[in-house]
Coordinates of N, CA, C and O and ligand atoms in Angstrom, one line a residue:
X1 N 5.0 15.3 -17.0 CA 4.9 14.1 -16.7 C 6.0 14.1 -14.8 O 4.6 12.8 -14.2
X2 N 6.2 14.3 -14.7 CA 7.2 15.0 -13.4 C 6.6 15.5 -12.4 O 6.5 14.6 -11.0
X3 N 5.0 16.5 -12.8 CA 4.4 16.7 -11.9 C 3.1 15.6 -12.1 O 2.9 15.7 -10.9
X4 N 2.9 15.1 -12.9 CA 2.1 13.4 -12.4 C 2.5 13.4 -11.1 O 1.7 12.8 -9.8
X5 N 4.2 12.7 -10.6 CA 3.9 11.6 -9.9 C 4.1 12.8 -8.6 O 3.8 12.1 -7.0
X6 N 4.9 13.9 -8.4 CA 4.9 14.9 -7.0 C 3.0 15.2 -6.7 O 2.9 14.8 -5.5
X7 N 2.1 14.7 -8.2 CA 1.3 15.5 -7.2 C 0.7 13.9 -6.4 O -0.2 14.1 -5.6
X8 N 1.0 12.8 -7.0 CA 0.9 11.5 -7.2 C 1.2 10.8 -5.4 O 0.2 9.9 -4.8
X9 N 2.4 11.7 -5.4 CA 2.5 11.5 -4.3 C 1.8 11.8 -2.9 O 1.9 11.6 -1.5
X10 N 2.0 13.4 -3.8 CA 1.6 14.0 -2.3 C -0.4 13.1 -1.9 O -1.0 13.0 -1.0
X11 N -0.9 12.5 -3.0 CA -2.1 12.2 -2.7 C -1.9 10.4 -2.0 O -2.6 10.3 -1.5
X12 N -0.8 10.7 -2.2 CA -0.8 9.4 -1.8 C -1.0 9.8 0.5 O -0.9 9.0 1.4
X13 N -0.3 10.4 0.8 CA -0.2 11.1 1.9 C -0.5 11.5 2.3 O -1.4 10.8 3.2
X14 N -1.8 12.4 1.5 CA -4.0 12.6 1.5 C -4.6 11.1 2.2 O -4.8 11.2 3.0
X15 N -4.5 10.5 1.0 CA -5.6 8.8 0.7 C -4.9 7.7 2.6 O -5.8 7.3 2.4
X16 N -3.6 7.9 2.0 CA -3.0 6.8 3.0 C -2.6 7.0 4.7 O -2.4 6.5 5.8
X17 N -2.2 8.5 4.9 CA -1.4 9.3 6.0 C -1.2 10.3 6.3 O -2.1 9.9 8.3
X18 N -2.2 11.3 6.0 CA -2.3 12.4 6.6 C -3.8 13.4 5.6 O -3.1 14.6 5.4
X19 N -4.8 12.9 5.8 CA -5.6 13.7 5.0 C -6.0 15.2 6.0 O -6.3 16.0 5.5
X20 N -5.4 15.2 7.2 CA -5.6 16.5 8.1 C -5.4 17.4 7.4 O -4.9 18.6 7.4
X21 N -3.5 17.1 6.7 CA -2.8 17.8 6.0 C -3.8 19.0 5.1 O -3.2 20.3 5.1
X22 N -4.4 18.3 4.6 CA -5.8 19.3 4.0 C -6.7 19.9 4.2 O -7.8 20.2 4.3
X23 N -7.0 19.2 5.7 CA -8.4 19.6 6.1 C -9.3 18.5 6.1 O -11.0 19.4 6.3
X24 N -9.2 17.8 5.3 CA -10.1 16.5 5.3 C -10.5 15.3 6.0 O -8.9 15.2 6.6
X25 N -11.0 14.9 5.8 CA -11.1 12.9 6.5 C -11.9 12.3 5.5 O -12.6 12.6 4.3
X26 N -11.1 10.7 6.1 CA -12.0 9.8 5.2 C -12.5 9.6 6.0 O -12.7 9.1 7.1
X27 N -13.1 8.5 5.3 CA -15.2 7.3 6.1 C -14.0 6.6 6.4 O -12.6 6.1 6.4
X28 N -15.0 5.7 7.1 CA -14.4 4.1 7.7 C -13.1 3.0 6.7 O -13.0 2.7 7.2
X29 N -13.3 3.1 5.7 CA -13.3 2.6 4.9 C -11.9 3.5 3.2 O -11.5 3.0 2.8
X30 N -11.6 4.7 4.2 CA -11.0 5.5 3.4 C -11.1 6.4 2.1 O -10.3 6.4 1.4
X31 N -13.0 5.7 2.1 CA -13.2 6.9 1.1 C -13.0 8.3 1.2 O -13.4 8.4 2.2
X32 N -12.8 9.1 -0.2 CA -13.7 10.6 0.1 C -14.5 11.0 -1.1 O -13.8 10.5 -1.9
X33 N -14.9 11.8 -0.8 CA -15.4 12.0 -2.2 C -15.1 13.0 -2.9 O -14.0 14.4 -2.2
X34 N -14.8 13.1 -3.9 CA -13.6 13.9 -5.0 C -14.0 15.3 -5.7 O -13.5 16.3 -4.5
X35 N -15.5 16.0 -4.8 CA -15.9 17.0 -4.7 C -15.0 18.0 -3.4 O -14.4 18.4 -4.1
X36 N -14.9 17.0 -2.8 CA -14.5 17.7 -1.5 C -12.8 17.5 -1.4 O -12.0 18.6 -0.4
X37 N -12.5 16.2 -2.1 CA -10.6 16.9 -2.1 C -10.1 17.3 -2.9 O -9.5 17.7 -2.4
X38 N -11.1 18.0 -4.5 CA -10.3 19.3 -4.6 C -9.8 20.0 -4.8 O -9.7 21.3 -4.8
X39 N -12.1 21.4 -3.6 CA -11.7 21.6 -2.9 C -11.1 22.2 -1.5 O -10.2 23.0 -1.6
X40 N -10.7 21.0 -1.4 CA -9.4 21.1 0.1 C -8.0 21.6 -1.3 O -7.1 21.7 -0.4
X41 N -8.3 20.6 -1.7 CA -6.6 20.7 -2.2 C -6.4 21.7 -2.9 O -5.1 22.5 -2.9
X42 N -7.4 22.6 -3.1 CA -7.0 23.6 -3.6 C -7.1 25.1 -3.2 O -5.9 25.9 -3.3
X43 N -8.0 25.0 -2.1 CA -7.9 25.3 -0.5 C -5.8 25.5 -0.8 O -5.6 26.6 0.8
X44 N -5.4 24.2 -0.3 CA -4.5 24.1 0.6 C -3.4 24.1 -0.7 O -1.9 23.7 -0.7
X45 N -3.5 24.9 -1.8 CA -2.5 25.6 -2.5 C -1.8 24.6 -3.3 O -0.7 24.8 -3.6
X46 N -2.7 23.9 -3.8 CA -2.4 22.1 -4.6 C -3.1 22.2 -5.3 O -3.8 21.3 -5.2
X47 N -3.7 22.9 -6.1 CA -5.2 23.0 -6.7 C -4.7 21.7 -8.1 O -3.7 21.4 -8.8
X48 N -5.6 21.0 -8.7 CA -6.0 19.5 -9.0 C -7.0 19.9 -10.5 O -8.1 19.7 -9.7
X49 N -6.7 19.9 -11.3 CA -8.5 19.7 -11.8 C -9.4 18.3 -11.9 O -8.1 17.5 -11.4
X50 N -9.8 18.1 -12.3 CA -10.5 16.8 -11.9 C -9.8 16.0 -13.2 O -10.0 15.1 -12.9
X51 N -9.5 16.7 -14.2 CA -9.2 15.5 -15.1 C -8.0 15.1 -15.2 O -7.1 13.9 -15.4
X52 N -6.4 15.9 -13.8 CA -5.1 15.6 -13.8 C -6.0 14.8 -12.6 O -4.9 13.6 -13.0
X53 N -6.0 14.4 -12.4 CA -6.8 14.2 -11.1 C -7.0 12.9 -11.1 O -6.6 11.4 -11.4
X54 N -7.8 12.4 -12.9 CA -8.3 10.7 -13.4 C -6.8 10.6 -13.9 O -6.6 8.9 -14.1
X55 N -5.7 11.7 -14.6 CA -4.9 11.4 -15.3 C -3.9 10.4 -15.2 O -3.4 9.5 -14.3
X56 N -3.9 10.8 -13.4 CA -3.9 10.2 -12.1 C -3.7 9.0 -11.9 O -2.7 7.7 -11.3
X57 N -5.2 8.4 -11.3 CA -5.2 7.3 -11.0 C -5.6 6.6 -12.7 O -4.7 5.1 -12.4
X58 N -5.6 6.8 -13.9 CA -5.6 5.9 -14.8 C -3.4 5.5 -15.4 O -3.7 4.6 -15.4
X59 N -3.3 6.6 -15.1 CA -2.2 5.8 -15.5 C -1.1 5.9 -14.0 O 0.2 5.0 -14.4
X60 N -0.8 5.4 -12.7 CA -0.4 5.4 -12.0 C 0.8 3.9 -11.7 O -0.2 3.0 -12.4
X61 N 1.2 4.1 -11.8 CA 2.2 2.9 -12.1 C 2.0 1.7 -11.8 O 1.7 0.0 -12.1
X62 N 1.2 2.2 -10.5 CA 1.0 0.6 -9.1 C -0.8 1.4 -9.0 O -0.6 0.2 -8.2
X63 N -0.9 1.6 -10.2 CA -2.7 1.6 -10.1 C -3.1 2.2 -8.4 O -3.9 1.5 -8.0
X64 N -2.2 3.0 -8.2 CA -2.4 2.8 -6.4 C -4.0 3.3 -5.8 O -4.5 3.4 -4.7
X65 N -4.6 3.8 -7.0 CA -5.7 4.7 -6.3 C -7.2 4.1 -7.1 O -7.1 4.6 -7.8
X66 N -8.4 3.7 -6.6 CA -9.5 3.6 -7.1 C -10.8 4.6 -7.1 O -9.7 5.5 -5.6
X67 N -11.9 4.2 -8.4 CA -12.6 5.2 -8.2 C -13.6 4.1 -7.5 O -14.1 3.0 -7.9
X68 N -14.9 5.2 -6.9 CA -15.8 4.8 -6.7 C -16.6 4.1 -7.5 O -16.7 4.6 -8.6
X69 N -17.4 2.9 -7.5 CA -18.9 2.8 -8.7 C -19.0 3.5 -9.8 O -19.7 3.1 -11.0
X70 N -19.6 4.6 -8.2 CA -20.6 5.4 -8.3 C -19.3 7.1 -9.2 O -19.8 7.6 -9.6
X71 N -18.2 7.0 -9.5 CA -17.5 8.1 -9.8 C -17.8 9.2 -9.1 O -16.8 9.6 -9.0
X72 N -17.5 8.2 -8.3 CA -18.0 10.1 -6.7 C -17.1 9.9 -5.7 O -16.5 11.2 -5.2
X73 N -16.3 8.5 -5.7 CA -15.3 9.3 -4.5 C -14.0 8.2 -5.1 O -13.2 7.9 -6.7
X74 N -13.4 9.0 -4.0 CA -12.0 8.1 -4.2 C -11.0 7.5 -3.3 O -11.8 8.2 -2.1
X75 N -10.2 5.9 -3.1 CA -9.0 6.0 -1.6 C -8.2 5.3 -2.6 O -7.8 5.1 -3.7
X76 N -6.8 5.1 -1.7 CA -5.9 4.4 -1.5 C -6.6 3.1 -1.9 O -7.1 2.8 -0.9
X77 N -5.8 2.2 -2.5 CA -5.7 1.0 -2.9 C -5.2 -0.1 -1.5 O -5.7 -1.4 -0.7
X78 N -4.5 0.4 -1.0 CA -2.9 -0.5 -0.4 C -2.8 0.9 0.1 O -2.1 1.8 0.6
X79 N -1.7 0.8 1.6 CA -0.6 1.2 2.0 C -1.0 2.4 2.7 O 0.4 3.3 3.8
X80 N -2.3 2.2 3.7 CA -2.1 3.1 5.3 C -1.8 2.9 6.0 O -1.4 1.8 6.8
X81 N -1.2 4.2 6.7 CA -0.9 4.3 8.3 C -2.2 4.5 9.4 O -2.4 3.8 10.4
X82 N -3.0 5.0 8.4 CA -4.4 5.4 9.0 C -5.4 4.6 9.9 O -5.8 3.3 9.5
X83 N -5.9 4.0 10.8 CA -7.3 3.2 11.1 C -7.9 3.3 9.6 O -9.3 3.7 10.5
X84 N -8.0 2.9 9.4 CA -9.5 2.5 8.2 C -9.5 0.8 7.7 O -8.2 -0.3 8.0
X85 N -10.7 1.0 8.1 CA -11.4 -0.9 6.6 C -10.6 -0.8 5.8 O -12.3 -0.3 5.0
X86 N -10.3 -2.0 5.3 CA -10.5 -1.7 3.4 C -11.3 -2.3 3.0 O -11.8 -2.8 1.6
X87 N -11.5 -3.6 3.6 CA -13.2 -4.0 3.6 C -13.1 -5.0 2.6 O -14.0 -6.0 2.3
X88 N -11.4 -5.8 2.2 CA -10.8 -6.6 1.7 C -11.7 -8.2 2.2 O -10.9 -8.6 2.7
X89 N -12.2 -8.6 1.2 CA -12.4 -10.3 1.8 C -11.3 -11.3 1.5 O -10.0 -10.8 0.8
X90 N -11.2 -12.2 2.6 CA -9.7 -12.9 2.5 C -10.1 -13.5 1.3 O -10.6 -14.7 0.8
X91 N -8.6 -13.8 1.1 CA -8.9 -15.2 0.5 C -7.5 -15.8 -0.2 O -5.7 -15.6 0.7
X92 N -7.4 -16.8 -1.0 CA -6.8 -18.0 -0.8 C -5.0 -16.8 -1.4 O -5.4 -16.7 -2.9
X93 N -4.0 -17.7 -0.7 CA -2.3 -17.0 -1.6 C -2.6 -18.0 -2.6 O -2.4 -18.8 -2.8
X94 N -1.2 -17.6 -3.5 CA -0.5 -18.2 -4.1 C -0.2 -19.2 -3.6 O 1.0 -19.1 -1.9
X95 N 1.5 -19.8 -4.0 CA 1.3 -21.3 -2.8 C 3.1 -20.6 -1.8 O 3.0 -20.2 -1.4
X96 N 3.2 -19.4 -3.3 CA 4.8 -18.6 -2.8 C 4.4 -16.7 -2.8 O 3.7 -17.1 -3.7
X97 N 4.4 -16.6 -1.7 CA 4.6 -14.7 -2.3 C 6.2 -14.1 -1.9 O 6.6 -14.9 -1.0
X98 N 6.5 -13.2 -2.1 CA 8.0 -12.6 -2.3 C 7.8 -11.6 -0.9 O 7.0 -10.6 -1.3
X99 N 8.4 -11.4 -0.5 CA 8.5 -9.3 0.0 C 10.5 -8.9 -0.2 O 11.3 -9.5 0.0
X100 N 10.3 -7.8 -1.1 CA 11.2 -7.0 -1.1 C 12.2 -6.8 0.7 O 11.0 -5.5 0.7
X101 N 13.4 -6.1 1.0 CA 13.3 -6.0 1.9 C 15.6 -5.0 1.4 O 15.8 -5.7 0.3
X102 N 15.8 -5.3 2.4 CA 17.2 -4.4 2.8 C 18.0 -5.3 3.2 O 17.2 -6.2 4.5
X103 N 19.1 -5.7 2.7 CA 20.4 -6.7 3.6 C 19.9 -5.9 5.3 O 19.9 -7.7 6.7
X104 N 20.3 -5.1 5.5 CA 20.0 -4.6 6.9 C 18.9 -4.9 8.3 O 19.9 -5.2 9.2
X105 N 18.2 -4.8 7.8 CA 16.5 -6.0 8.2 C 16.6 -7.3 8.3 O 15.9 -8.2 9.1
X106 N 17.9 -7.8 7.5 CA 17.6 -9.8 7.9 C 17.4 -9.8 8.8 O 16.6 -11.2 9.6
X107 N 18.4 -9.6 10.2 CA 18.6 -10.4 10.8 C 17.9 -10.4 12.0 O 17.3 -11.2 12.7
X108 N 17.1 -9.2 12.0 CA 15.9 -8.9 12.8 C 14.5 -9.7 12.1 O 13.8 -9.7 12.8
X109 N 14.1 -9.7 11.2 CA 13.7 -10.9 9.6 C 13.2 -12.0 10.8 O 12.5 -12.2 11.4
X110 N 14.4 -12.9 10.5 CA 15.3 -13.2 11.0 C 14.4 -14.1 12.6 O 13.7 -14.6 13.1
X111 N 14.2 -12.8 13.9 CA 14.7 -13.6 15.1 C 12.9 -12.9 15.1 O 12.8 -13.2 15.3
X112 N 12.1 -12.1 14.2 CA 10.8 -11.7 14.9 C 9.7 -11.9 13.9 O 8.8 -11.4 13.9
X113 N 10.0 -12.4 12.9 CA 9.4 -12.5 11.2 C 9.2 -11.4 10.9 O 9.4 -10.2 11.3
X114 N 7.7 -11.0 9.7 CA 8.2 -9.9 8.6 C 7.0 -9.1 10.1 O 5.9 -9.1 9.8
X115 N 7.2 -7.8 10.6 CA 5.6 -6.7 10.6 C 5.9 -6.1 10.2 O 6.2 -5.5 9.9
X116 N 4.0 -5.5 10.5 CA 3.7 -4.6 9.5 C 4.5 -3.0 10.5 O 4.0 -1.9 8.9
X117 N 4.8 -3.0 10.8 CA 5.7 -1.8 11.1 C 4.1 -0.3 11.0 O 3.3 -1.1 12.5
X118 N 4.4 0.6 11.1 CA 3.2 1.8 10.5 C 2.6 1.1 9.7 O 1.2 2.6 10.0
X119 N 2.6 0.2 9.1 CA 1.5 0.4 8.5 C 0.4 -1.1 9.2 O 0.4 -1.2 10.2
X120 N -0.6 -1.4 7.7 CA -1.8 -2.1 8.4 C -1.5 -3.4 8.2 O -1.9 -4.3 8.4
X121 N -0.8 -4.0 7.8 CA -0.5 -5.1 6.9 C 0.9 -5.3 6.6 O 1.7 -3.8 6.0
X122 N 1.5 -6.6 6.6 CA 3.3 -6.8 5.7 C 2.9 -6.5 4.4 O 1.3 -7.0 3.8
X123 N 3.5 -6.2 3.6 CA 2.4 -6.8 2.0 C 3.9 -7.3 1.5 O 5.0 -7.6 1.5
X124 N 2.6 -8.6 1.1 CA 4.3 -9.0 0.2 C 3.2 -9.0 -1.6 O 2.6 -8.4 -1.8
X125 N 4.2 -9.4 -2.3 CA 3.7 -9.9 -5.0 C 3.6 -10.9 -5.0 O 5.3 -11.8 -4.1
X126 N 3.6 -11.3 -6.1 CA 3.8 -12.1 -6.1 C 4.8 -13.0 -7.6 O 4.8 -13.3 -8.0
X127 N 5.5 -11.3 -7.5 CA 6.5 -10.8 -8.6 C 7.6 -10.9 -8.3 O 8.3 -9.6 -7.1
X128 N 8.5 -11.9 -8.2 CA 10.6 -11.5 -8.0 C 10.7 -9.8 -8.5 O 11.3 -9.1 -7.7
X129 N 10.7 -9.5 -9.6 CA 11.2 -8.4 -9.5 C 9.5 -7.7 -8.9 O 11.1 -5.8 -8.9
X130 N 9.2 -6.8 -8.9 CA 8.2 -5.8 -7.9 C 9.5 -6.0 -7.5 O 9.4 -5.3 -5.9
X131 N 9.5 -7.2 -6.5 CA 9.6 -7.7 -4.9 C 11.2 -6.9 -4.8 O 11.9 -6.1 -3.5
X132 N 12.0 -7.5 -5.8 CA 13.1 -6.8 -5.6 C 13.7 -4.3 -5.9 O 13.8 -4.6 -5.3
X133 N 12.2 -4.6 -5.9 CA 12.0 -3.1 -6.6 C 12.4 -2.2 -5.1 O 12.3 -1.4 -4.4
X134 N 11.2 -3.0 -4.6 CA 10.3 -2.8 -3.1 C 11.7 -2.4 -2.2 O 11.9 -2.0 -0.4
X135 N 12.3 -4.0 -2.8 CA 13.4 -4.0 -1.5 C 14.8 -2.8 -1.9 O 15.1 -2.5 -0.5
X136 N 14.8 -2.4 -3.2 CA 16.3 -1.4 -3.7 C 15.8 -0.4 -2.5 O 16.1 1.1 -2.9
X137 N 14.9 0.7 -2.5 CA 14.1 1.8 -2.1 C 14.4 1.4 -0.7 O 14.4 2.7 -0.1
X138 N 14.9 0.9 0.4 CA 15.5 0.8 1.7 C 16.8 -0.1 1.5 O 17.9 0.9 2.6
X139 N 17.8 -0.6 0.4 CA 18.8 -0.4 -0.1 C 19.1 -1.6 -0.9 O 19.0 -1.5 -1.5
X140 N 20.3 -2.0 0.2 CA 21.2 -3.7 -1.3 C 19.5 -4.7 -0.6 O 19.9 -5.4 -0.3
X141 N 18.8 -4.5 -1.5 CA 17.9 -5.5 -1.8 C 17.7 -6.8 -1.4 O 18.9 -7.7 -1.8
X142 N 16.9 -8.0 -0.9 CA 17.6 -9.0 -0.3 C 15.4 -9.6 -1.0 O 15.1 -9.0 0.0
X143 N 15.9 -10.3 -1.2 CA 14.4 -11.1 -1.5 C 13.6 -12.6 -0.6 O 14.5 -13.8 -1.0
X144 N 12.3 -11.8 -0.3 CA 12.2 -13.2 1.4 C 11.5 -14.2 0.4 O 10.5 -13.0 -0.4
X145 N 11.2 -15.4 0.4 CA 10.6 -16.0 0.1 C 9.7 -16.5 0.9 O 10.0 -17.6 1.8
X146 N 8.2 -16.9 0.2 CA 6.8 -16.5 1.4 C 6.2 -17.7 1.7 O 5.5 -18.5 0.7
X147 N 5.9 -18.6 2.0 CA 5.4 -20.1 2.5 C 3.9 -19.9 2.5 O 3.3 -20.9 3.8
X148 N 3.1 -18.8 1.2 CA 1.5 -18.2 1.7 C 1.0 -19.5 2.1 O -0.4 -19.5 2.6
X149 N 0.8 -20.6 1.1 CA 0.0 -22.1 1.2 C 0.3 -22.6 2.5 O -0.6 -23.4 3.3
X150 N 1.1 -22.6 2.9 CA 1.1 -23.1 4.6 C 0.7 -22.2 5.3 O 0.1 -22.8 6.1
X151 N 1.2 -20.9 6.1 CA 0.6 -20.0 6.1 C -1.4 -20.0 6.4 O -1.0 -20.4 8.1
X152 N -1.4 -19.9 5.2 CA -2.8 -20.3 4.9 C -3.6 -21.6 5.1 O -5.0 -22.4 5.8
X153 N -2.8 -22.6 4.8 CA -3.7 -23.8 5.8 C -3.2 -23.5 7.7 O -4.1 -23.9 7.7
X154 N -2.6 -23.0 7.9 CA -2.2 -23.0 9.0 C -3.5 -21.8 9.8 O -3.2 -21.9 11.1
X155 N -4.2 -20.6 8.8 CA -4.8 -20.0 9.4 C -4.5 -19.0 9.2 O -5.7 -19.2 9.9
X156 N -3.8 -18.7 8.3 CA -3.1 -17.5 8.4 C -4.2 -16.7 7.4 O -4.4 -17.1 6.9
X157 N -4.8 -15.2 7.8 CA -5.6 -14.7 6.5 C -4.6 -14.2 5.4 O -4.2 -13.6 6.3
X158 N -5.2 -14.4 4.0 CA -4.3 -13.4 3.2 C -5.4 -12.8 2.0 O -6.1 -13.1 2.6
X159 N -5.8 -10.9 1.5 CA -5.9 -10.1 1.3 C -5.4 -9.2 0.5 O -4.4 -9.7 -0.2
X160 N -6.2 -9.5 -0.7 CA -5.9 -8.7 -1.7 C -6.4 -7.8 -2.6 O -7.4 -7.0 -3.2
X161 N -5.5 -6.1 -2.1 CA -5.4 -5.3 -2.7 C -6.1 -5.2 -4.0 O -6.3 -5.5 -5.3
X162 N -7.1 -4.1 -4.2 CA -7.5 -3.6 -5.5 C -6.7 -3.3 -6.8 O -6.2 -3.8 -7.9
X163 N -6.1 -3.5 -6.6 CA -3.9 -3.3 -7.4 C -3.0 -4.7 -7.4 O -1.9 -3.9 -7.3
X164 N -3.3 -5.2 -6.6 CA -2.7 -6.4 -6.9 C -1.9 -6.8 -5.4 O -1.0 -7.5 -5.9
X165 N -1.9 -6.7 -4.7 CA -0.8 -6.2 -3.7 C -1.7 -7.6 -2.3 O -2.5 -7.5 -1.9
X166 N -0.1 -8.2 -1.7 CA -1.1 -9.3 -1.2 C -0.6 -8.2 0.8 O 0.7 -8.5 0.2
X167 N -1.7 -9.0 1.0 CA -1.6 -8.1 2.7 C -2.2 -9.8 3.7 O -2.7 -10.0 3.6
X168 N -1.2 -9.6 4.7 CA -1.1 -10.3 5.9 C -0.7 -9.4 7.1 O -0.1 -8.1 6.8
X169 N -1.3 -10.1 8.7 CA -1.0 -9.8 9.3 C 0.7 -9.5 9.8 O 0.8 -8.4 10.4
X170 N 1.0 -10.8 9.5 CA 2.4 -11.0 10.3 C 2.8 -12.7 9.4 O 1.8 -13.4 10.1
X171 N 4.9 -12.8 9.3 CA 4.6 -13.6 8.6 C 5.8 -14.1 9.6 O 7.2 -12.7 9.5
X172 N 5.2 -15.2 10.5 CA 6.3 -15.7 10.9 C 7.8 -15.8 10.7 O 7.7 -16.5 9.5
X173 N 9.0 -16.4 11.2 CA 10.1 -16.6 10.1 C 10.5 -18.1 10.3 O 10.6 -17.9 9.1
X174 N 9.4 -18.5 10.6 CA 9.3 -20.0 10.2 C 8.4 -20.7 8.6 O 8.8 -21.7 8.0
X175 N 8.1 -19.2 8.2 CA 7.3 -19.6 7.3 C 8.3 -19.2 6.3 O 7.6 -18.8 4.3
X176 N 9.7 -18.4 5.9 CA 10.0 -17.5 5.4 C 11.7 -18.1 5.3 O 12.8 -18.6 5.8
X177 N 12.1 -18.0 3.5 CA 12.5 -18.3 3.1 C 13.8 -17.8 3.1 O 13.3 -17.0 1.8
X178 N 15.3 -18.0 3.6 CA 15.7 -16.8 3.6 C 16.9 -16.5 2.4 O 17.6 -15.7 2.3
X179 N 16.5 -17.7 1.9 CA 17.2 -17.9 0.4 C 19.2 -18.3 0.6 O 19.6 -18.5 2.1
Ligands
LIG201 C1 10.8 -4.0 7.2 C2 5.2 -0.2 -1.8 C3 13.9 -4.8 10.4 C4 10.2 -4.4 5.6 C5 5.4 -1.2 -2.6 C6 10.3 -2.9 5.2 C7 4.4 -2.5 -0.9 C8 11.5 -5.3 9.6 C9 10.3 -1.8 5.9 C10 4.2 -1.0 -0.1 C11 11.1 -5.7 10.2 C12 8.7 -1.3 6.4 C13 5.5 -1.4 1.3 C14 11.7 -6.6 11.3 C15 9.7 -5.6 8.2 N1 12.3 -6.2 11.7 N2 12.7 -5.3 9.3 N3 10.6 -7.4 12.0 N4 9.8 -6.9 9.9 N5 11.0 -4.7 8.1 O1 7.7 0.8 3.5 O2 6.8 -3.7 2.5 O3 5.1 2.6 -3.8 O4 5.9 -0.4 5.4 O5 11.3 -5.6 5.2 O6 4.6 -1.7 -3.2 O7 8.5 -1.9 2.2 O8 3.7 2.7 -1.9 O9 6.9 -1.6 3.8 O10 11.6 -3.1 4.3 O11 3.4 -3.0 -1.7 O12 2.4 2.2 -3.6 O13 10.6 -2.9 7.7 O14 5.1 0.3 -0.7 O15 3.7 0.5 -2.5 O16 9.3 -1.0 4.9 O17 6.5 -1.4 1.1 P1 7.7 0.2 4.6 P2 7.5 -2.3 2.1 P3 4.0 2.2 -2.9

């Protein structure tokens, strides 16, 4: 199981951030042919069988990877730093969304709102538990409540990734309840 996690983390690196590590390119929407991916992984001494790849996709705790409808291509559902267009349609968010962060970022977020940093979007969740887990990755967790309903009414766009992560461009501090 630990191997699967290791391979899954490497796949996240390839499919979100650095496909050049194994000499491949993603298309404009982040997809790559599974055949090409497996070949490139083997060439770079990270061989993976098709079965193992499918097991990673199926068992991944956050369903980070998606297979195309024809079964031939794979991409990460969110979390990219590469300049790709995921093509999610804007949709109506729940009234409240949560963002987990670390206490040391709080002052800066109060000053500047939530910024997307290296990623394409600010990431939010409808689950307080998920927000707490994400915040814990960075330090002492702080859970911010975001008035997504008001943002949406004010014209901000929201997107829902294939694996259930809510995305938006920027969250001004005025929409954030710091608790
Ligand atoms: C913080 C996981 C200072 C922000 C999760 C976060 C997520 C600010 C950090 C996905 C700030 C960026 C993304 C400001 C934001 N001043 N700090 N103005 N605005 N920050 O990792 O949201 O496991 O890029 O609060 O489930 O933590 O990768 O973003 O602490 O969906 O699939 O800057 O990663 O998914 O950190 O996590 P990240 P994130 P995966």
